[in-house]
């Protein structure tokens, strides 16, 4: 993820309108995950980029053409929201609701199909979703029968994993008129690889230390890093915007039309953010 972000930074710095870039690996608006990343770029002052060819829209269109070609990642440049706090990005927030609760991969496919149909409608653009159902993950399985035969309580196993791989708050201490929090955690080089589990031990009922590798196995799989819910239903979010010359109200109508024609049975949609406020306010 860090290497991908460095590659993206090089593309950003080639743009004469960009003054700086701040990158955060391991986190995005969809949640914290090792394959997520978030980047903030600052444009130069308006008087340094006069003319339509140096506008925000032009910069975004130029960047999208280059970063979409990066292999190994989905990189999507977007504008900030017009009202900070109402949405994460500029434009509208369109929620796709899974009413059936079926296979999570189907939800990802439906989301991509709707985004593709919307982008081809001629009224909205930039439709995208950060949701993926195939993020790499590591599944840890505890052999409970084996642990029971060794006299190893399951809680000892889970506590060892939680403390050494995660962390555990211990207490506070004061030093030089400042308060510091104390956490216990395995050092970085001892929790970087799945094989490091062989170095961890848990205490059995008889007091013996049992290696976790005797009762724990790991395997690689893919699954969503984060599963969101909207109005109690499992959901994904599409971000998008109206094309130039298309009003926000027309974009809302177009998205609803495309959704009704594209979404299969067992799926519905809802609005969020500034678009929801626009619909609620109506002609007030």
PDB file of C-alpha atoms in Angstrom:
ATOM      1  CA  UNK A   1       0.000   0.000   0.000  1.00  0.00           C
ATOM      2  CA  UNK A   2       2.808   2.403   0.845  1.00  0.00           C
ATOM      3  CA  UNK A   3       4.561   1.724  -2.459  1.00  0.00           C
ATOM      4  CA  UNK A   4       1.350   2.336  -4.392  1.00  0.00           C
ATOM      5  CA  UNK A   5       0.862   5.644  -2.580  1.00  0.00           C
ATOM      6  CA  UNK A   6       4.407   6.710  -3.416  1.00  0.00           C
ATOM      7  CA  UNK A   7       3.650   5.960  -7.070  1.00  0.00           C
ATOM      8  CA  UNK A   8       0.499   8.074  -6.886  1.00  0.00           C
ATOM      9  CA  UNK A   9       2.399  10.920  -5.209  1.00  0.00           C
ATOM     10  CA  UNK A  10       4.808  11.066  -8.159  1.00  0.00           C
ATOM     11  CA  UNK A  11       1.859  11.459 -10.529  1.00  0.00           C
ATOM     12  CA  UNK A  12       0.364  14.202  -8.343  1.00  0.00           C
ATOM     13  CA  UNK A  13       3.597  16.162  -8.140  1.00  0.00           C
ATOM     14  CA  UNK A  14       3.792  16.251 -11.939  1.00  0.00           C
ATOM     15  CA  UNK A  15       0.707  18.461 -11.969  1.00  0.00           C
ATOM     16  CA  UNK A  16       1.750  22.143 -11.894  1.00  0.00           C
ATOM     17  CA  UNK A  17      -1.380  23.125  -9.937  1.00  0.00           C
ATOM     18  CA  UNK A  18      -0.639  20.902  -6.911  1.00  0.00           C
ATOM     19  CA  UNK A  19       1.334  22.470  -4.066  1.00  0.00           C
ATOM     20  CA  UNK A  20       1.583  19.468  -1.739  1.00  0.00           C
ATOM     21  CA  UNK A  21       0.309  15.989  -0.878  1.00  0.00           C
ATOM     22  CA  UNK A  22      -0.290  14.383   2.525  1.00  0.00           C
ATOM     23  CA  UNK A  23      -0.676  10.565   2.519  1.00  0.00           C
ATOM     24  CA  UNK A  24      -2.030   8.209   5.194  1.00  0.00           C
ATOM     25  CA  UNK A  25      -1.558   4.457   4.655  1.00  0.00           C
ATOM     26  CA  UNK A  26      -3.785   1.922   6.384  1.00  0.00           C
ATOM     27  CA  UNK A  27      -6.895   4.093   6.676  1.00  0.00           C
ATOM     28  CA  UNK A  28      -9.646   5.524   4.479  1.00  0.00           C
ATOM     29  CA  UNK A  29     -13.226   6.735   4.809  1.00  0.00           C
ATOM     30  CA  UNK A  30     -14.388   3.107   4.555  1.00  0.00           C
ATOM     31  CA  UNK A  31     -12.367   2.143   7.644  1.00  0.00           C
ATOM     32  CA  UNK A  32      -8.942   0.988   8.770  1.00  0.00           C
ATOM     33  CA  UNK A  33      -7.315  -1.821   6.785  1.00  0.00           C
ATOM     34  CA  UNK A  34      -3.757  -2.542   5.604  1.00  0.00           C
ATOM     35  CA  UNK A  35      -4.790  -2.245   1.940  1.00  0.00           C
ATOM     36  CA  UNK A  36      -6.531   1.146   2.370  1.00  0.00           C
ATOM     37  CA  UNK A  37      -4.988   4.536   1.857  1.00  0.00           C
ATOM     38  CA  UNK A  38      -6.049   8.178   1.943  1.00  0.00           C
ATOM     39  CA  UNK A  39      -4.354  11.170   0.321  1.00  0.00           C
ATOM     40  CA  UNK A  40      -5.027  14.901   0.680  1.00  0.00           C
ATOM     41  CA  UNK A  41      -3.632  17.281  -1.919  1.00  0.00           C
ATOM     42  CA  UNK A  42      -3.432  21.068  -1.651  1.00  0.00           C
ATOM     43  CA  UNK A  43      -3.796  23.183  -4.776  1.00  0.00           C
ATOM     44  CA  UNK A  44      -1.895  26.392  -5.391  1.00  0.00           C
ATOM     45  CA  UNK A  45      -3.610  29.719  -4.908  1.00  0.00           C
ATOM     46  CA  UNK A  46      -6.245  30.766  -7.464  1.00  0.00           C
ATOM     47  CA  UNK A  47      -4.069  33.574  -8.842  1.00  0.00           C
ATOM     48  CA  UNK A  48      -1.365  30.999  -9.687  1.00  0.00           C
ATOM     49  CA  UNK A  49      -3.694  28.820 -11.773  1.00  0.00           C
ATOM     50  CA  UNK A  50      -5.966  31.131 -13.707  1.00  0.00           C
ATOM     51  CA  UNK A  51      -7.856  29.733 -16.678  1.00  0.00           C
ATOM     52  CA  UNK A  52     -10.166  26.765 -17.154  1.00  0.00           C
ATOM     53  CA  UNK A  53      -7.256  24.450 -18.042  1.00  0.00           C
ATOM     54  CA  UNK A  54      -5.947  24.911 -14.459  1.00  0.00           C
ATOM     55  CA  UNK A  55      -9.284  24.520 -12.651  1.00  0.00           C
ATOM     56  CA  UNK A  56     -10.079  21.815 -10.121  1.00  0.00           C
ATOM     57  CA  UNK A  57     -12.164  19.925 -12.696  1.00  0.00           C
ATOM     58  CA  UNK A  58      -9.300  19.926 -15.187  1.00  0.00           C
ATOM     59  CA  UNK A  59      -6.841  18.715 -12.553  1.00  0.00           C
ATOM     60  CA  UNK A  60      -9.183  15.883 -11.509  1.00  0.00           C
ATOM     61  CA  UNK A  61      -9.763  14.763 -15.102  1.00  0.00           C
ATOM     62  CA  UNK A  62      -6.027  14.742 -15.764  1.00  0.00           C
ATOM     63  CA  UNK A  63      -5.285  12.778 -12.589  1.00  0.00           C
ATOM     64  CA  UNK A  64      -8.019  10.191 -13.197  1.00  0.00           C
ATOM     65  CA  UNK A  65      -6.578   9.363 -16.597  1.00  0.00           C
ATOM     66  CA  UNK A  66      -3.180   8.585 -15.074  1.00  0.00           C
ATOM     67  CA  UNK A  67      -4.006   6.918 -11.757  1.00  0.00           C
ATOM     68  CA  UNK A  68      -6.633   4.586 -13.266  1.00  0.00           C
ATOM     69  CA  UNK A  69      -3.742   2.931 -15.105  1.00  0.00           C
ATOM     70  CA  UNK A  70      -1.956   1.952 -11.881  1.00  0.00           C
ATOM     71  CA  UNK A  71      -1.963  -1.810 -11.464  1.00  0.00           C
ATOM     72  CA  UNK A  72      -2.505  -3.333  -8.046  1.00  0.00           C
ATOM     73  CA  UNK A  73      -4.839  -0.667  -6.678  1.00  0.00           C
ATOM     74  CA  UNK A  74      -8.025   1.290  -7.296  1.00  0.00           C
ATOM     75  CA  UNK A  75      -7.088   4.983  -7.028  1.00  0.00           C
ATOM     76  CA  UNK A  76      -9.896   7.548  -7.354  1.00  0.00           C
ATOM     77  CA  UNK A  77      -9.282  11.318  -7.144  1.00  0.00           C
ATOM     78  CA  UNK A  78     -12.301  13.270  -5.886  1.00  0.00           C
ATOM     79  CA  UNK A  79     -13.094  16.817  -4.859  1.00  0.00           C
ATOM     80  CA  UNK A  80     -13.852  17.716  -1.235  1.00  0.00           C
ATOM     81  CA  UNK A  81     -17.500  18.318  -0.283  1.00  0.00           C
ATOM     82  CA  UNK A  82     -19.003  21.754  -0.731  1.00  0.00           C
ATOM     83  CA  UNK A  83     -20.307  21.560   2.866  1.00  0.00           C
ATOM     84  CA  UNK A  84     -17.731  20.014   5.189  1.00  0.00           C
ATOM     85  CA  UNK A  85     -19.204  17.324   7.442  1.00  0.00           C
ATOM     86  CA  UNK A  86     -22.284  16.567   5.330  1.00  0.00           C
ATOM     87  CA  UNK A  87     -20.392  14.066   3.172  1.00  0.00           C
ATOM     88  CA  UNK A  88     -16.918  12.654   2.787  1.00  0.00           C
ATOM     89  CA  UNK A  89     -16.582  13.731  -0.858  1.00  0.00           C
ATOM     90  CA  UNK A  90     -18.118  16.311  -3.139  1.00  0.00           C
ATOM     91  CA  UNK A  91     -21.261  15.365  -5.053  1.00  0.00           C
ATOM     92  CA  UNK A  92     -23.896  12.936  -3.790  1.00  0.00           C
ATOM     93  CA  UNK A  93     -24.021   9.836  -1.581  1.00  0.00           C
ATOM     94  CA  UNK A  94     -26.167   7.013  -2.956  1.00  0.00           C
ATOM     95  CA  UNK A  95     -26.761   3.978  -0.731  1.00  0.00           C
ATOM     96  CA  UNK A  96     -27.386   0.496  -2.191  1.00  0.00           C
ATOM     97  CA  UNK A  97     -29.293  -1.700   0.272  1.00  0.00           C
ATOM     98  CA  UNK A  98     -29.069  -5.500   0.311  1.00  0.00           C
ATOM     99  CA  UNK A  99     -32.511  -6.599   1.519  1.00  0.00           C
ATOM    100  CA  UNK A 100     -31.921 -10.318   0.898  1.00  0.00           C
ATOM    101  CA  UNK A 101     -28.746 -10.759   2.952  1.00  0.00           C
ATOM    102  CA  UNK A 102     -27.229 -13.060   0.325  1.00  0.00           C
ATOM    103  CA  UNK A 103     -23.640 -13.559  -0.788  1.00  0.00           C
ATOM    104  CA  UNK A 104     -21.522 -10.490  -0.044  1.00  0.00           C
ATOM    105  CA  UNK A 105     -19.708 -10.843  -3.384  1.00  0.00           C
ATOM    106  CA  UNK A 106     -23.034 -10.328  -5.177  1.00  0.00           C
ATOM    107  CA  UNK A 107     -23.440  -6.997  -3.392  1.00  0.00           C
ATOM    108  CA  UNK A 108     -20.030  -5.919  -4.712  1.00  0.00           C
ATOM    109  CA  UNK A 109     -20.982  -6.969  -8.257  1.00  0.00           C
ATOM    110  CA  UNK A 110     -24.323  -5.152  -8.105  1.00  0.00           C
ATOM    111  CA  UNK A 111     -22.554  -2.014  -6.882  1.00  0.00           C
ATOM    112  CA  UNK A 112     -20.112  -2.066  -9.796  1.00  0.00           C
ATOM    113  CA  UNK A 113     -22.894  -2.709 -12.314  1.00  0.00           C
ATOM    114  CA  UNK A 114     -24.882   0.261 -11.044  1.00  0.00           C
ATOM    115  CA  UNK A 115     -21.788   2.497 -11.103  1.00  0.00           C
ATOM    116  CA  UNK A 116     -21.080   1.502 -14.697  1.00  0.00           C
ATOM    117  CA  UNK A 117     -24.690   2.099 -15.769  1.00  0.00           C
ATOM    118  CA  UNK A 118     -24.757   5.489 -14.056  1.00  0.00           C
ATOM    119  CA  UNK A 119     -21.508   6.654 -15.638  1.00  0.00           C
ATOM    120  CA  UNK A 120     -22.939   5.789 -19.073  1.00  0.00           C
ATOM    121  CA  UNK A 121     -26.207   7.657 -18.466  1.00  0.00           C
ATOM    122  CA  UNK A 122     -24.939  11.014 -19.703  1.00  0.00           C
ATOM    123  CA  UNK A 123     -26.118  12.970 -16.654  1.00  0.00           C
ATOM    124  CA  UNK A 124     -23.925  11.808 -13.770  1.00  0.00           C
ATOM    125  CA  UNK A 125     -20.231  11.084 -13.624  1.00  0.00           C
ATOM    126  CA  UNK A 126     -17.471   9.853 -11.336  1.00  0.00           C
ATOM    127  CA  UNK A 127     -19.589   7.092  -9.786  1.00  0.00           C
ATOM    128  CA  UNK A 128     -17.426   4.880  -7.630  1.00  0.00           C
ATOM    129  CA  UNK A 129     -17.520   2.811  -4.458  1.00  0.00           C
ATOM    130  CA  UNK A 130     -14.637   1.932  -2.184  1.00  0.00           C
ATOM    131  CA  UNK A 131     -16.306  -1.344  -1.215  1.00  0.00           C
ATOM    132  CA  UNK A 132     -14.574  -4.578  -2.219  1.00  0.00           C
ATOM    133  CA  UNK A 133     -15.399  -8.131  -1.208  1.00  0.00           C
ATOM    134  CA  UNK A 134     -11.976  -9.651  -1.900  1.00  0.00           C
ATOM    135  CA  UNK A 135      -9.571  -7.910   0.463  1.00  0.00           C
ATOM    136  CA  UNK A 136      -6.734 -10.218   1.578  1.00  0.00           C
ATOM    137  CA  UNK A 137      -7.193 -11.448   5.126  1.00  0.00           C
ATOM    138  CA  UNK A 138      -5.663 -13.990   7.484  1.00  0.00           C
ATOM    139  CA  UNK A 139      -8.003 -16.438   9.198  1.00  0.00           C
ATOM    140  CA  UNK A 140      -6.849 -17.730  12.592  1.00  0.00           C
ATOM    141  CA  UNK A 141      -8.493 -20.980  13.727  1.00  0.00           C
ATOM    142  CA  UNK A 142      -8.128 -22.401  17.247  1.00  0.00           C
ATOM    143  CA  UNK A 143      -8.257 -26.204  17.556  1.00  0.00           C
ATOM    144  CA  UNK A 144     -10.482 -26.351  20.636  1.00  0.00           C
ATOM    145  CA  UNK A 145     -10.272 -30.144  21.027  1.00  0.00           C
ATOM    146  CA  UNK A 146      -6.481 -30.027  20.933  1.00  0.00           C
ATOM    147  CA  UNK A 147      -6.423 -27.136  23.413  1.00  0.00           C
ATOM    148  CA  UNK A 148      -8.746 -29.041  25.770  1.00  0.00           C
ATOM    149  CA  UNK A 149      -6.527 -32.133  25.647  1.00  0.00           C
ATOM    150  CA  UNK A 150      -3.515 -29.977  26.569  1.00  0.00           C
ATOM    151  CA  UNK A 151      -5.403 -28.338  29.440  1.00  0.00           C
ATOM    152  CA  UNK A 152      -5.155 -24.967  27.722  1.00  0.00           C
ATOM    153  CA  UNK A 153      -8.155 -22.660  28.346  1.00  0.00           C
ATOM    154  CA  UNK A 154      -9.424 -20.938  25.186  1.00  0.00           C
ATOM    155  CA  UNK A 155      -9.309 -17.598  26.991  1.00  0.00           C
ATOM    156  CA  UNK A 156      -5.545 -17.981  27.470  1.00  0.00           C
ATOM    157  CA  UNK A 157      -5.161 -18.447  23.709  1.00  0.00           C
ATOM    158  CA  UNK A 158      -7.330 -15.497  22.736  1.00  0.00           C
ATOM    159  CA  UNK A 159      -5.785 -13.230  25.376  1.00  0.00           C
ATOM    160  CA  UNK A 160      -2.279 -14.041  24.151  1.00  0.00           C
ATOM    161  CA  UNK A 161      -3.264 -13.244  20.567  1.00  0.00           C
ATOM    162  CA  UNK A 162      -5.104 -10.058  21.548  1.00  0.00           C
ATOM    163  CA  UNK A 163      -2.286  -8.689  23.723  1.00  0.00           C
ATOM    164  CA  UNK A 164       0.728  -9.638  21.594  1.00  0.00           C
ATOM    165  CA  UNK A 165      -0.748  -8.932  18.144  1.00  0.00           C
ATOM    166  CA  UNK A 166      -3.025  -6.093  19.275  1.00  0.00           C
ATOM    167  CA  UNK A 167      -2.285  -4.350  22.543  1.00  0.00           C
ATOM    168  CA  UNK A 168      -3.400  -4.139  26.162  1.00  0.00           C
ATOM    169  CA  UNK A 169      -3.643  -0.977  28.254  1.00  0.00           C
ATOM    170  CA  UNK A 170      -1.866  -1.370  31.611  1.00  0.00           C
ATOM    171  CA  UNK A 171      -1.760   1.921  33.496  1.00  0.00           C
ATOM    172  CA  UNK A 172      -0.540   5.518  33.454  1.00  0.00           C
ATOM    173  CA  UNK A 173       2.667   6.981  34.851  1.00  0.00           C
ATOM    174  CA  UNK A 174       3.889  10.541  35.327  1.00  0.00           C
ATOM    175  CA  UNK A 175       7.248  11.745  34.068  1.00  0.00           C
ATOM    176  CA  UNK A 176       8.472  15.354  33.851  1.00  0.00           C
ATOM    177  CA  UNK A 177       5.008  16.687  34.672  1.00  0.00           C
ATOM    178  CA  UNK A 178       3.391  14.700  31.860  1.00  0.00           C
ATOM    179  CA  UNK A 179       1.154  11.613  31.979  1.00  0.00           C
ATOM    180  CA  UNK A 180       1.957   8.648  29.743  1.00  0.00           C
ATOM    181  CA  UNK A 181      -0.140   5.581  28.982  1.00  0.00           C
ATOM    182  CA  UNK A 182       1.459   2.131  29.168  1.00  0.00           C
ATOM    183  CA  UNK A 183       0.546  -0.590  26.674  1.00  0.00           C
ATOM    184  CA  UNK A 184       1.830  -4.152  26.338  1.00  0.00           C
ATOM    185  CA  UNK A 185       2.355  -5.435  22.793  1.00  0.00           C
ATOM    186  CA  UNK A 186       4.672  -7.754  20.892  1.00  0.00           C
ATOM    187  CA  UNK A 187       7.555  -5.831  19.350  1.00  0.00           C
ATOM    188  CA  UNK A 188       7.161  -5.034  15.660  1.00  0.00           C
ATOM    189  CA  UNK A 189       9.583  -7.625  14.309  1.00  0.00           C
ATOM    190  CA  UNK A 190       7.840 -10.366  16.326  1.00  0.00           C
ATOM    191  CA  UNK A 191       4.318  -9.728  14.990  1.00  0.00           C
ATOM    192  CA  UNK A 192       4.948  -8.994  11.320  1.00  0.00           C
ATOM    193  CA  UNK A 193       4.446 -12.495   9.817  1.00  0.00           C
ATOM    194  CA  UNK A 194       2.017 -15.387  10.402  1.00  0.00           C
ATOM    195  CA  UNK A 195       4.986 -17.597  11.268  1.00  0.00           C
ATOM    196  CA  UNK A 196       5.588 -15.414  14.335  1.00  0.00           C
ATOM    197  CA  UNK A 197       2.720 -17.233  16.065  1.00  0.00           C
ATOM    198  CA  UNK A 198       5.154 -20.092  16.703  1.00  0.00           C
ATOM    199  CA  UNK A 199       7.009 -17.791  19.127  1.00  0.00           C
ATOM    200  CA  UNK A 200       3.929 -17.113  21.288  1.00  0.00           C
ATOM    201  CA  UNK A 201       3.007 -19.164  24.354  1.00  0.00           C
ATOM    202  CA  UNK A 202      -0.048 -19.470  26.582  1.00  0.00           C
ATOM    203  CA  UNK A 203      -0.280 -20.901  30.105  1.00  0.00           C
ATOM    204  CA  UNK A 204      -2.070 -24.240  30.586  1.00  0.00           C
ATOM    205  CA  UNK A 205      -4.094 -25.124  33.677  1.00  0.00           C
ATOM    206  CA  UNK A 206      -1.119 -27.027  35.169  1.00  0.00           C
ATOM    207  CA  UNK A 207       1.147 -24.001  34.776  1.00  0.00           C
ATOM    208  CA  UNK A 208       3.065 -25.253  31.708  1.00  0.00           C
ATOM    209  CA  UNK A 209       3.651 -22.890  28.791  1.00  0.00           C
ATOM    210  CA  UNK A 210       2.205 -24.252  25.538  1.00  0.00           C
ATOM    211  CA  UNK A 211       3.236 -22.822  22.143  1.00  0.00           C
ATOM    212  CA  UNK A 212       0.260 -21.366  20.293  1.00  0.00           C
ATOM    213  CA  UNK A 213       1.405 -23.130  17.132  1.00  0.00           C
ATOM    214  CA  UNK A 214       0.214 -26.375  18.772  1.00  0.00           C
ATOM    215  CA  UNK A 215      -3.420 -25.239  18.799  1.00  0.00           C
ATOM    216  CA  UNK A 216      -3.613 -22.401  16.260  1.00  0.00           C
ATOM    217  CA  UNK A 217      -3.476 -22.571  12.478  1.00  0.00           C
ATOM    218  CA  UNK A 218      -3.634 -19.751   9.925  1.00  0.00           C
ATOM    219  CA  UNK A 219      -4.764 -19.591   6.321  1.00  0.00           C
ATOM    220  CA  UNK A 220      -5.132 -16.831   3.760  1.00  0.00           C
ATOM    221  CA  UNK A 221      -8.535 -15.863   2.403  1.00  0.00           C
ATOM    222  CA  UNK A 222     -10.408 -12.906   0.935  1.00  0.00           C
ATOM    223  CA  UNK A 223     -13.345 -11.052   2.460  1.00  0.00           C
ATOM    224  CA  UNK A 224     -14.616  -7.485   2.873  1.00  0.00           C
ATOM    225  CA  UNK A 225     -12.486  -5.413   5.228  1.00  0.00           C
ATOM    226  CA  UNK A 226     -15.562  -3.493   6.397  1.00  0.00           C
ATOM    227  CA  UNK A 227     -19.278  -4.266   5.986  1.00  0.00           C
ATOM    228  CA  UNK A 228     -21.464  -1.188   6.395  1.00  0.00           C
ATOM    229  CA  UNK A 229     -25.152  -0.958   7.232  1.00  0.00           C
ATOM    230  CA  UNK A 230     -27.653   1.750   6.337  1.00  0.00           C
ATOM    231  CA  UNK A 231     -31.167   1.779   7.821  1.00  0.00           C
ATOM    232  CA  UNK A 232     -30.313  -1.615   9.379  1.00  0.00           C
ATOM    233  CA  UNK A 233     -29.622  -3.231   5.975  1.00  0.00           C
ATOM    234  CA  UNK A 234     -26.220  -4.303   4.705  1.00  0.00           C
ATOM    235  CA  UNK A 235     -25.165  -1.611   2.240  1.00  0.00           C
ATOM    236  CA  UNK A 236     -22.557  -0.089  -0.029  1.00  0.00           C
ATOM    237  CA  UNK A 237     -22.166   3.575  -0.900  1.00  0.00           C
ATOM    238  CA  UNK A 238     -21.754   5.121  -4.346  1.00  0.00           C
ATOM    239  CA  UNK A 239     -20.167   8.549  -4.621  1.00  0.00           C
ATOM    240  CA  UNK A 240     -20.781  10.624  -7.728  1.00  0.00           C
ATOM    241  CA  UNK A 241     -21.600  14.033  -9.133  1.00  0.00           C
ATOM    242  CA  UNK A 242     -23.712  15.667 -11.809  1.00  0.00           C
ATOM    243  CA  UNK A 243     -22.128  16.447 -15.158  1.00  0.00           C
ATOM    244  CA  UNK A 244     -21.584  20.138 -16.004  1.00  0.00           C
ATOM    245  CA  UNK A 245     -24.909  21.655 -17.029  1.00  0.00           C
ATOM    246  CA  UNK A 246     -26.933  19.095 -15.049  1.00  0.00           C
ATOM    247  CA  UNK A 247     -28.593  20.254 -11.832  1.00  0.00           C
ATOM    248  CA  UNK A 248     -28.366  18.311  -8.575  1.00  0.00           C
ATOM    249  CA  UNK A 249     -32.108  17.597  -8.791  1.00  0.00           C
ATOM    250  CA  UNK A 250     -31.728  16.130 -12.278  1.00  0.00           C
ATOM    251  CA  UNK A 251     -28.808  14.002 -11.066  1.00  0.00           C
ATOM    252  CA  UNK A 252     -30.968  12.638  -8.235  1.00  0.00           C
ATOM    253  CA  UNK A 253     -33.769  11.760 -10.675  1.00  0.00           C
ATOM    254  CA  UNK A 254     -31.308  10.104 -13.051  1.00  0.00           C
ATOM    255  CA  UNK A 255     -29.717   7.971 -10.328  1.00  0.00           C
ATOM    256  CA  UNK A 256     -33.127   6.784  -9.154  1.00  0.00           C
ATOM    257  CA  UNK A 257     -34.109   5.888 -12.728  1.00  0.00           C
ATOM    258  CA  UNK A 258     -30.859   3.969 -13.347  1.00  0.00           C
ATOM    259  CA  UNK A 259     -31.206   2.172  -9.999  1.00  0.00           C
ATOM    260  CA  UNK A 260     -34.749   1.017 -10.740  1.00  0.00           C
ATOM    261  CA  UNK A 261     -33.629  -0.350 -14.112  1.00  0.00           C
ATOM    262  CA  UNK A 262     -30.376  -1.937 -12.888  1.00  0.00           C
ATOM    263  CA  UNK A 263     -30.869  -3.263  -9.353  1.00  0.00           C
ATOM    264  CA  UNK A 264     -32.000  -6.920  -9.227  1.00  0.00           C
ATOM    265  CA  UNK A 265     -34.705  -8.254  -6.947  1.00  0.00           C
ATOM    266  CA  UNK A 266     -33.739  -8.118  -3.279  1.00  0.00           C
ATOM    267  CA  UNK A 267     -31.989  -4.730  -3.547  1.00  0.00           C
ATOM    268  CA  UNK A 268     -33.148  -1.202  -2.899  1.00  0.00           C
ATOM    269  CA  UNK A 269     -31.577   2.259  -2.645  1.00  0.00           C
ATOM    270  CA  UNK A 270     -31.596   5.294  -0.366  1.00  0.00           C
ATOM    271  CA  UNK A 271     -30.014   8.738  -0.245  1.00  0.00           C
ATOM    272  CA  UNK A 272     -27.631  10.140   2.357  1.00  0.00           C
ATOM    273  CA  UNK A 273     -25.714  13.328   3.048  1.00  0.00           C
ATOM    274  CA  UNK A 274     -26.464  16.558   1.238  1.00  0.00           C
ATOM    275  CA  UNK A 275     -28.691  14.848  -1.362  1.00  0.00           C
ATOM    276  CA  UNK A 276     -30.949  13.498   1.373  1.00  0.00           C
ATOM    277  CA  UNK A 277     -31.242  17.011   2.837  1.00  0.00           C
ATOM    278  CA  UNK A 278     -32.109  18.363  -0.609  1.00  0.00           C
ATOM    279  CA  UNK A 279     -34.896  15.782  -1.059  1.00  0.00           C
ATOM    280  CA  UNK A 280     -36.261  16.398   2.431  1.00  0.00           C
ATOM    281  CA  UNK A 281     -36.284  20.187   2.029  1.00  0.00           C
ATOM    282  CA  UNK A 282     -38.112  20.006  -1.320  1.00  0.00           C
ATOM    283  CA  UNK A 283     -39.616  23.373  -2.241  1.00  0.00           C
ATOM    284  CA  UNK A 284     -39.353  24.853   1.248  1.00  0.00           C
TER     285      UNK A 284
END
